[in-house]
Amino acid sequence: MTSQDQARIAARYPQRSATDYLLGGLAALAVLGAVVLVIVTGVLRSNPPVAGMVRSFEVVSPTKVTAEIVVQRRDPGAPVECTLYAQAPSFEKVAEQAVRVAPGADTLTSVDVTLTTIKEATSVSLDRCRVTS
């Protein structure tokens, strides 16, 4: 390489300044902080205090649906309230009910629920479960 080539390359790619290193370090720190935040959030939310699911349901009549829900609690001695709803074929909510699950000895609790609907339902879903006091 000739000195003319080296001069052209040096003009095209100037030397890094302290500001460049500072900005690069701050960017790397921000990325590291975001990764740590995602990991911590994932670990904290991976085991919620209560979780529930609809195990099965049956449409008994055009105005009645029965469902079996399963609730899992970290602390079996904590009372829980779950909200269930039934939907019609048009996706409108045709029934909604809050179900209380009393404290017990097992972490997994199965509860049978009967919902009275205003129209014939085609599905039952669990909206949310929360620990009550």
GROMACS .gro file of N, CA and C in nm:
model
  399
    1MET      N    1   0.083  -0.117   0.000
    1MET     CA    2   0.000   0.000   0.000
    1MET      C    3   0.088   0.124   0.000
    2THR      N    4   0.053   0.216  -0.080
    2THR     CA    5   0.132   0.339  -0.089
    2THR      C    6   0.084   0.438   0.014
    3SER      N    7   0.163   0.541   0.036
    3SER     CA    8   0.126   0.644   0.132
    3SER      C    9   0.003   0.721   0.085
    4GLN      N   10  -0.018   0.729  -0.046
    4GLN     CA   11  -0.136   0.795  -0.101
    4GLN      C   12  -0.262   0.715  -0.065
    5ASP      N   13  -0.255   0.583  -0.075
    5ASP     CA   14  -0.368   0.497  -0.038
    5ASP      C   15  -0.398   0.508   0.111
    6GLN      N   16  -0.294   0.511   0.191
    6GLN     CA   17  -0.313   0.522   0.335
    6GLN      C   18  -0.376   0.656   0.371
    7ALA      N   19  -0.339   0.762   0.304
    7ALA     CA   20  -0.397   0.894   0.331
    7ALA      C   21  -0.545   0.895   0.293
    8ARG      N   22  -0.579   0.833   0.179
    8ARG     CA   23  -0.718   0.828   0.136
    8ARG      C   24  -0.803   0.748   0.237
    9ILE      N   25  -0.751   0.636   0.285
    9ILE     CA   26  -0.824   0.554   0.382
    9ILE      C   27  -0.839   0.628   0.514
   10ALA      N   28  -0.734   0.698   0.556
   10ALA     CA   29  -0.741   0.774   0.681
   10ALA      C   30  -0.842   0.887   0.671
   11ALA      N   31  -0.856   0.949   0.554
   11ALA     CA   32  -0.954   1.056   0.536
   11ALA      C   33  -1.096   0.998   0.536
   12ARG      N   34  -1.112   0.880   0.483
   12ARG     CA   35  -1.246   0.820   0.476
   12ARG      C   36  -1.289   0.766   0.613
   13TYR      N   37  -1.196   0.709   0.688
   13TYR     CA   38  -1.227   0.649   0.817
   13TYR      C   39  -1.144   0.719   0.924
   14PRO      N   40  -1.198   0.827   0.981
   14PRO     CA   41  -1.120   0.901   1.082
   14PRO      C   42  -1.107   0.821   1.212
   15GLN      N   43  -1.011   0.860   1.293
   15GLN     CA   44  -0.987   0.795   1.421
   15GLN      C   45  -1.108   0.814   1.514
   16ARG      N   46  -1.132   0.713   1.597
   16ARG     CA   47  -1.244   0.724   1.692
   16ARG      C   48  -1.205   0.819   1.804
   17SER      N   49  -1.309   0.892   1.850
   17SER     CA   50  -1.285   0.984   1.961
   17SER      C   51  -1.339   0.921   2.089
   18ALA      N   52  -1.316   0.987   2.201
   18ALA     CA   53  -1.365   0.939   2.331
   18ALA      C   54  -1.518   0.936   2.332
   19THR      N   55  -1.582   1.028   2.260
   19THR     CA   56  -1.729   1.031   2.251
   19THR      C   57  -1.782   0.906   2.183
   20ASP      N   58  -1.714   0.860   2.080
   20ASP     CA   59  -1.755   0.738   2.011
   20ASP      C   60  -1.752   0.618   2.106
   21TYR      N   61  -1.645   0.606   2.184
   21TYR     CA   62  -1.634   0.497   2.279
   21TYR      C   63  -1.741   0.508   2.389
   22LEU      N   64  -1.768   0.631   2.433
   22LEU     CA   65  -1.869   0.653   2.537
   22LEU      C   66  -2.008   0.614   2.485
   23LEU      N   67  -2.044   0.656   2.366
   23LEU     CA   68  -2.174   0.623   2.309
   23LEU      C   69  -2.188   0.473   2.284
   24GLY      N   70  -2.081   0.410   2.238
   24GLY     CA   71  -2.083   0.264   2.218
   24GLY      C   72  -2.102   0.190   2.349
   25GLY      N   73  -2.034   0.236   2.453
   25GLY     CA   74  -2.049   0.174   2.585
   25GLY      C   75  -2.189   0.192   2.640
   26LEU      N   76  -2.247   0.311   2.623
   26LEU     CA   77  -2.385   0.336   2.669
   26LEU      C   78  -2.485   0.250   2.593
   27ALA      N   79  -2.465   0.233   2.463
   27ALA     CA   80  -2.554   0.148   2.384
   27ALA      C   81  -2.545   0.003   2.430
   28ALA      N   82  -2.423  -0.044   2.454
   28ALA     CA   83  -2.406  -0.182   2.503
   28ALA      C   84  -2.469  -0.199   2.640
   29LEU      N   85  -2.457  -0.099   2.727
   29LEU     CA   86  -2.519  -0.104   2.859
   29LEU      C   87  -2.671  -0.106   2.849
   30ALA      N   88  -2.729  -0.029   2.757
   30ALA     CA   89  -2.874  -0.028   2.737
   30ALA      C   90  -2.924  -0.163   2.688
   31VAL      N   91  -2.852  -0.225   2.596
   31VAL     CA   92  -2.890  -0.358   2.547
   31VAL      C   93  -2.880  -0.461   2.660
   32LEU      N   94  -2.776  -0.455   2.738
   32LEU     CA   95  -2.760  -0.546   2.851
   32LEU      C   96  -2.873  -0.526   2.952
   33GLY      N   97  -2.909  -0.401   2.980
   33GLY     CA   98  -3.020  -0.372   3.072
   33GLY      C   99  -3.151  -0.428   3.020
   34ALA      N  100  -3.176  -0.416   2.891
   34ALA     CA  101  -3.299  -0.468   2.832
   34ALA      C  102  -3.303  -0.621   2.843
   35VAL      N  103  -3.192  -0.686   2.819
   35VAL     CA  104  -3.186  -0.833   2.830
   35VAL      C  105  -3.212  -0.876   2.975
   36VAL      N  106  -3.152  -0.808   3.071
   36VAL     CA  107  -3.174  -0.841   3.212
   36VAL      C  108  -3.320  -0.820   3.250
   37LEU      N  109  -3.381  -0.712   3.202
   37LEU     CA  110  -3.522  -0.683   3.231
   37LEU      C  111  -3.613  -0.793   3.176
   38VAL      N  112  -3.587  -0.839   3.056
   38VAL     CA  113  -3.667  -0.946   2.996
   38VAL      C  114  -3.652  -1.075   3.076
   39ILE      N  115  -3.532  -1.107   3.118
   39ILE     CA  116  -3.508  -1.230   3.195
   39ILE      C  117  -3.579  -1.224   3.330
   40VAL      N  118  -3.565  -1.112   3.401
   40VAL     CA  119  -3.627  -1.098   3.532
   40VAL      C  120  -3.779  -1.103   3.521
   41THR      N  121  -3.836  -1.036   3.422
   41THR     CA  122  -3.981  -1.039   3.401
   41THR      C  123  -4.029  -1.180   3.369
   42GLY      N  124  -3.957  -1.250   3.286
   42GLY     CA  125  -3.995  -1.387   3.252
   42GLY      C  126  -3.991  -1.480   3.373
   43VAL      N  127  -3.891  -1.467   3.456
   43VAL     CA  128  -3.881  -1.552   3.575
   43VAL      C  129  -3.993  -1.521   3.673
   44LEU      N  130  -4.023  -1.394   3.694
   44LEU     CA  131  -4.128  -1.357   3.788
   44LEU      C  132  -4.266  -1.399   3.740
   45ARG      N  133  -4.291  -1.391   3.611
   45ARG     CA  134  -4.424  -1.424   3.559
   45ARG      C  135  -4.440  -1.571   3.521
   46SER      N  136  -4.336  -1.649   3.529
   46SER     CA  137  -4.345  -1.789   3.488
   46SER      C  138  -4.419  -1.874   3.592
   47ASN      N  139  -4.428  -1.828   3.713
   47ASN     CA  140  -4.497  -1.902   3.818
   47ASN      C  141  -4.590  -1.808   3.892
   48PRO      N  142  -4.710  -1.780   3.835
   48PRO     CA  143  -4.801  -1.686   3.900
   48PRO      C  144  -4.860  -1.746   4.026
   49PRO      N  145  -4.916  -1.664   4.116
   49PRO     CA  146  -4.973  -1.716   4.240
   49PRO      C  147  -5.094  -1.807   4.215
   50VAL      N  148  -5.166  -1.784   4.106
   50VAL     CA  149  -5.281  -1.869   4.073
   50VAL      C  150  -5.298  -1.874   3.922
   51ALA      N  151  -5.336  -1.993   3.874
   51ALA     CA  152  -5.364  -2.012   3.731
   51ALA      C  153  -5.483  -2.107   3.720
   52GLY      N  154  -5.561  -2.088   3.615
   52GLY     CA  155  -5.677  -2.173   3.598
   52GLY      C  156  -5.701  -2.206   3.452
   53MET      N  157  -5.784  -2.310   3.430
   53MET     CA  158  -5.819  -2.349   3.294
   53MET      C  159  -5.953  -2.421   3.296
   54VAL      N  160  -6.020  -2.415   3.183
   54VAL     CA  161  -6.144  -2.491   3.167
   54VAL      C  162  -6.104  -2.629   3.117
   55ARG      N  163  -6.130  -2.731   3.197
   55ARG     CA  164  -6.095  -2.868   3.158
   55ARG      C  165  -6.197  -2.922   3.059
   56SER      N  166  -6.325  -2.898   3.086
   56SER     CA  167  -6.429  -2.946   2.996
   56SER      C  168  -6.556  -2.865   3.018
   57PHE      N  169  -6.644  -2.868   2.919
   57PHE     CA  170  -6.775  -2.806   2.934
   57PHE      C  171  -6.875  -2.883   2.850
   58GLU      N  172  -7.001  -2.865   2.888
   58GLU     CA  173  -7.109  -2.933   2.816
   58GLU      C  174  -7.229  -2.839   2.810
   59VAL      N  175  -7.284  -2.826   2.690
   59VAL     CA  176  -7.406  -2.746   2.672
   59VAL      C  177  -7.522  -2.838   2.707
   60VAL      N  178  -7.586  -2.810   2.821
   60VAL     CA  179  -7.694  -2.894   2.872
   60VAL      C  180  -7.826  -2.861   2.803
   61SER      N  181  -7.851  -2.732   2.786
   61SER     CA  182  -7.974  -2.685   2.721
   61SER      C  183  -7.943  -2.549   2.658
   62PRO      N  184  -8.039  -2.491   2.586
   62PRO     CA  185  -8.014  -2.359   2.528
   62PRO      C  186  -7.988  -2.249   2.631
   63THR      N  187  -8.020  -2.276   2.757
   63THR     CA  188  -8.000  -2.173   2.860
   63THR      C  189  -7.909  -2.220   2.973
   64LYS      N  190  -7.840  -2.331   2.956
   64LYS     CA  191  -7.756  -2.383   3.064
   64LYS      C  192  -7.632  -2.452   3.009
   65VAL      N  193  -7.518  -2.421   3.072
   65VAL     CA  194  -7.390  -2.481   3.038
   65VAL      C  195  -7.323  -2.524   3.167
   66THR      N  196  -7.265  -2.642   3.169
   66THR     CA  197  -7.186  -2.684   3.284
   66THR      C  198  -7.039  -2.689   3.242
   67ALA      N  199  -6.953  -2.656   3.335
   67ALA     CA  200  -6.810  -2.655   3.306
   67ALA      C  201  -6.734  -2.707   3.426
   68GLU      N  202  -6.619  -2.767   3.398
   68GLU     CA  203  -6.527  -2.807   3.503
   68GLU      C  204  -6.400  -2.724   3.486
   69ILE      N  205  -6.365  -2.651   3.591
   69ILE     CA  206  -6.242  -2.572   3.587
   69ILE      C  207  -6.142  -2.631   3.684
   70VAL      N  208  -6.016  -2.614   3.653
   70VAL     CA  209  -5.907  -2.658   3.739
   70VAL      C  210  -5.826  -2.535   3.776
   71VAL      N  211  -5.805  -2.517   3.906
   71VAL     CA  212  -5.732  -2.402   3.958
   71VAL      C  213  -5.605  -2.453   4.026
   72GLN      N  214  -5.492  -2.392   3.990
   72GLN     CA  215  -5.364  -2.426   4.051
   72GLN      C  216  -5.316  -2.307   4.132
   73ARG      N  217  -5.287  -2.331   4.260
   73ARG     CA  218  -5.242  -2.224   4.349
   73ARG      C  219  -5.105  -2.257   4.406
   74ARG      N  220  -5.023  -2.155   4.419
   74ARG     CA  221  -4.895  -2.173   4.486
   74ARG      C  222  -4.918  -2.203   4.634
   75ASP      N  223  -5.013  -2.127   4.694
   75ASP     CA  224  -5.049  -2.144   4.834
   75ASP      C  225  -5.190  -2.201   4.840
   76PRO      N  226  -5.207  -2.330   4.869
   76PRO     CA  227  -5.341  -2.390   4.869
   76PRO      C  228  -5.434  -2.329   4.974
   77GLY      N  229  -5.378  -2.263   5.074
   77GLY     CA  230  -5.460  -2.202   5.178
   77GLY      C  231  -5.517  -2.067   5.140
   78ALA      N  232  -5.487  -2.020   5.021
   78ALA     CA  233  -5.537  -1.888   4.978
   78ALA      C  234  -5.668  -1.904   4.901
   79PRO      N  235  -5.770  -1.822   4.935
   79PRO     CA  236  -5.894  -1.827   4.857
   79PRO      C  237  -5.874  -1.761   4.721
   80VAL      N  238  -5.947  -1.813   4.622
   80VAL     CA  239  -5.930  -1.766   4.484
   80VAL      C  240  -6.066  -1.732   4.425
   81GLU      N  241  -6.068  -1.634   4.336
   81GLU     CA  242  -6.189  -1.603   4.261
   81GLU      C  243  -6.155  -1.605   4.112
   82CYS      N  244  -6.231  -1.685   4.035
   82CYS     CA  245  -6.212  -1.695   3.891
   82CYS      C  246  -6.338  -1.645   3.821
   83THR      N  247  -6.321  -1.580   3.707
   83THR     CA  248  -6.433  -1.531   3.628
   83THR      C  249  -6.444  -1.614   3.501
   84LEU      N  250  -6.561  -1.676   3.483
   84LEU     CA  251  -6.591  -1.758   3.366
   84LEU      C  252  -6.691  -1.685   3.278
   85TYR      N  253  -6.686  -1.710   3.150
   85TYR     CA  254  -6.791  -1.658   3.062
   85TYR      C  255  -6.818  -1.758   2.951
   86ALA      N  256  -6.942  -1.753   2.903
   86ALA     CA  257  -6.984  -1.839   2.793
   86ALA      C  258  -7.010  -1.751   2.673
   87GLN      N  259  -6.980  -1.803   2.553
   87GLN     CA  260  -6.998  -1.728   2.429
   87GLN      C  261  -7.093  -1.801   2.336
   88ALA      N  262  -7.169  -1.719   2.261
   88ALA     CA  263  -7.257  -1.770   2.157
   88ALA      C  264  -7.177  -1.785   2.028
   89PRO      N  265  -7.236  -1.844   1.923
   89PRO     CA  266  -7.164  -1.856   1.795
   89PRO      C  267  -7.125  -1.720   1.737
   90SER      N  268  -7.196  -1.614   1.775
   90SER     CA  269  -7.164  -1.480   1.726
   90SER      C  270  -7.055  -1.412   1.809
   91PHE      N  271  -6.992  -1.485   1.901
   91PHE     CA  272  -6.883  -1.438   1.988
   91PHE      C  273  -6.928  -1.339   2.094
   92GLU      N  274  -7.057  -1.321   2.114
   92GLU     CA  275  -7.103  -1.234   2.222
   92GLU      C  276  -7.109  -1.314   2.351
   93LYS      N  277  -7.083  -1.244   2.462
   93LYS     CA  278  -7.090  -1.310   2.593
   93LYS      C  279  -7.236  -1.330   2.628
   94VAL      N  280  -7.275  -1.454   2.657
   94VAL     CA  281  -7.413  -1.483   2.692
   94VAL      C  282  -7.428  -1.523   2.838
   95ALA      N  283  -7.318  -1.536   2.909
   95ALA     CA  284  -7.320  -1.561   3.054
   95ALA      C  285  -7.184  -1.526   3.111
   96GLU      N  286  -7.187  -1.482   3.235
   96GLU     CA  287  -7.063  -1.451   3.305
   96GLU      C  288  -7.086  -1.479   3.453
   97GLN      N  289  -6.987  -1.539   3.517
   97GLN     CA  290  -7.004  -1.574   3.657
   97GLN      C  291  -6.869  -1.575   3.727
   98ALA      N  292  -6.868  -1.519   3.848
   98ALA     CA  293  -6.749  -1.525   3.932
   98ALA      C  294  -6.761  -1.648   4.021
   99VAL      N  295  -6.657  -1.728   4.023
   99VAL     CA  296  -6.656  -1.853   4.100
   99VAL      C  297  -6.552  -1.840   4.210
  100ARG      N  298  -6.595  -1.863   4.332
  100ARG     CA  299  -6.502  -1.858   4.445
  100ARG      C  300  -6.454  -2.000   4.475
  101VAL      N  301  -6.325  -2.013   4.493
  101VAL     CA  302  -6.264  -2.141   4.529
  101VAL      C  303  -6.209  -2.125   4.670
  102ALA      N  304  -6.265  -2.202   4.761
  102ALA     CA  305  -6.227  -2.191   4.902
  102ALA      C  306  -6.086  -2.246   4.925
  103PRO      N  307  -6.022  -2.203   5.034
  103PRO     CA  308  -5.890  -2.259   5.065
  103PRO      C  309  -5.899  -2.410   5.083
  104GLY      N  310  -5.793  -2.477   5.049
  104GLY     CA  311  -5.791  -2.622   5.058
  104GLY      C  312  -5.652  -2.673   5.092
  105ALA      N  313  -5.634  -2.804   5.075
  105ALA     CA  314  -5.506  -2.866   5.107
  105ALA      C  315  -5.424  -2.897   4.983
  106ASP      N  316  -5.489  -2.900   4.865
  106ASP     CA  317  -5.419  -2.938   4.741
  106ASP      C  318  -5.390  -2.815   4.657
  107THR      N  319  -5.279  -2.820   4.584
  107THR     CA  320  -5.247  -2.708   4.495
  107THR      C  321  -5.336  -2.709   4.371
  108LEU      N  322  -5.382  -2.827   4.329
  108LEU     CA  323  -5.475  -2.838   4.216
  108LEU      C  324  -5.615  -2.866   4.269
  109THR      N  325  -5.710  -2.781   4.231
  109THR     CA  326  -5.848  -2.795   4.276
  109THR      C  327  -5.939  -2.796   4.155
  110SER      N  328  -6.030  -2.893   4.149
  110SER     CA  329  -6.126  -2.903   4.041
  110SER      C  330  -6.262  -2.855   4.091
  111VAL      N  331  -6.329  -2.769   4.013
  111VAL     CA  332  -6.458  -2.711   4.053
  111VAL      C  333  -6.556  -2.726   3.937
  112ASP      N  334  -6.677  -2.774   3.968
  112ASP     CA  335  -6.784  -2.782   3.869
  112ASP      C  336  -6.871  -2.658   3.881
  113VAL      N  337  -6.904  -2.598   3.767
  113VAL     CA  338  -6.980  -2.472   3.764
  113VAL      C  339  -7.094  -2.487   3.664
  114THR      N  340  -7.209  -2.429   3.698
  114THR     CA  341  -7.322  -2.424   3.605
  114THR      C  342  -7.349  -2.278   3.572
  115LEU      N  343  -7.349  -2.247   3.444
  115LEU     CA  344  -7.377  -2.111   3.397
  115LEU      C  345  -7.514  -2.107   3.333
  116THR      N  346  -7.594  -2.006   3.369
  116THR     CA  347  -7.723  -1.984   3.305
  116THR      C  348  -7.703  -1.879   3.198
  117THR      N  349  -7.739  -1.912   3.075
  117THR     CA  350  -7.712  -1.825   2.960
  117THR      C  351  -7.839  -1.759   2.909
  118ILE      N  352  -7.823  -1.649   2.836
  118ILE     CA  353  -7.938  -1.581   2.775
  118ILE      C  354  -7.963  -1.630   2.633
  119LYS      N  355  -7.865  -1.698   2.575
  119LYS     CA  356  -7.873  -1.762   2.443
  119LYS      C  357  -7.796  -1.892   2.452
  120GLU      N  358  -7.809  -1.975   2.350
  120GLU     CA  359  -7.734  -2.100   2.351
  120GLU      C  360  -7.584  -2.070   2.333
  121ALA      N  361  -7.505  -2.127   2.421
  121ALA     CA  362  -7.361  -2.105   2.419
  121ALA      C  363  -7.291  -2.215   2.340
  122THR      N  364  -7.176  -2.180   2.285
  122THR     CA  365  -7.095  -2.280   2.214
  122THR      C  366  -6.956  -2.295   2.275
  123SER      N  367  -6.920  -2.208   2.369
  123SER     CA  368  -6.790  -2.221   2.433
  123SER      C  369  -6.794  -2.160   2.572
  124VAL      N  370  -6.704  -2.206   2.656
  124VAL     CA  371  -6.686  -2.152   2.790
  124VAL      C  372  -6.538  -2.121   2.806
  125SER      N  373  -6.509  -2.002   2.856
  125SER     CA  374  -6.369  -1.960   2.873
  125SER      C  375  -6.349  -1.905   3.013
  126LEU      N  376  -6.226  -1.914   3.057
  126LEU     CA  377  -6.186  -1.859   3.186
  126LEU      C  378  -6.120  -1.725   3.159
  127ASP      N  379  -6.178  -1.620   3.215
  127ASP     CA  380  -6.125  -1.485   3.191
  127ASP      C  381  -6.000  -1.462   3.273
  128ARG      N  382  -6.011  -1.482   3.403
  128ARG     CA  383  -5.894  -1.462   3.490
  128ARG      C  384  -5.920  -1.525   3.626
  129CYS      N  385  -5.815  -1.554   3.697
  129CYS     CA  386  -5.821  -1.601   3.834
  129CYS      C  387  -5.732  -1.511   3.917
  130ARG      N  388  -5.776  -1.482   4.038
  130ARG     CA  389  -5.695  -1.397   4.125
  130ARG      C  390  -5.711  -1.444   4.269
  131VAL      N  391  -5.608  -1.422   4.348
  131VAL     CA  392  -5.612  -1.456   4.489
  131VAL      C  393  -5.690  -1.346   4.561
  132THR      N  394  -5.786  -1.387   4.643
  132THR     CA  395  -5.862  -1.289   4.721
  132THR      C  396  -5.821  -1.301   4.868
  133SER      N  397  -5.858  -1.201   4.944
  133SER     CA  398  -5.821  -1.208   5.085
  133SER      C  399  -5.943  -1.204   5.174
   0.00000   0.00000   0.00000
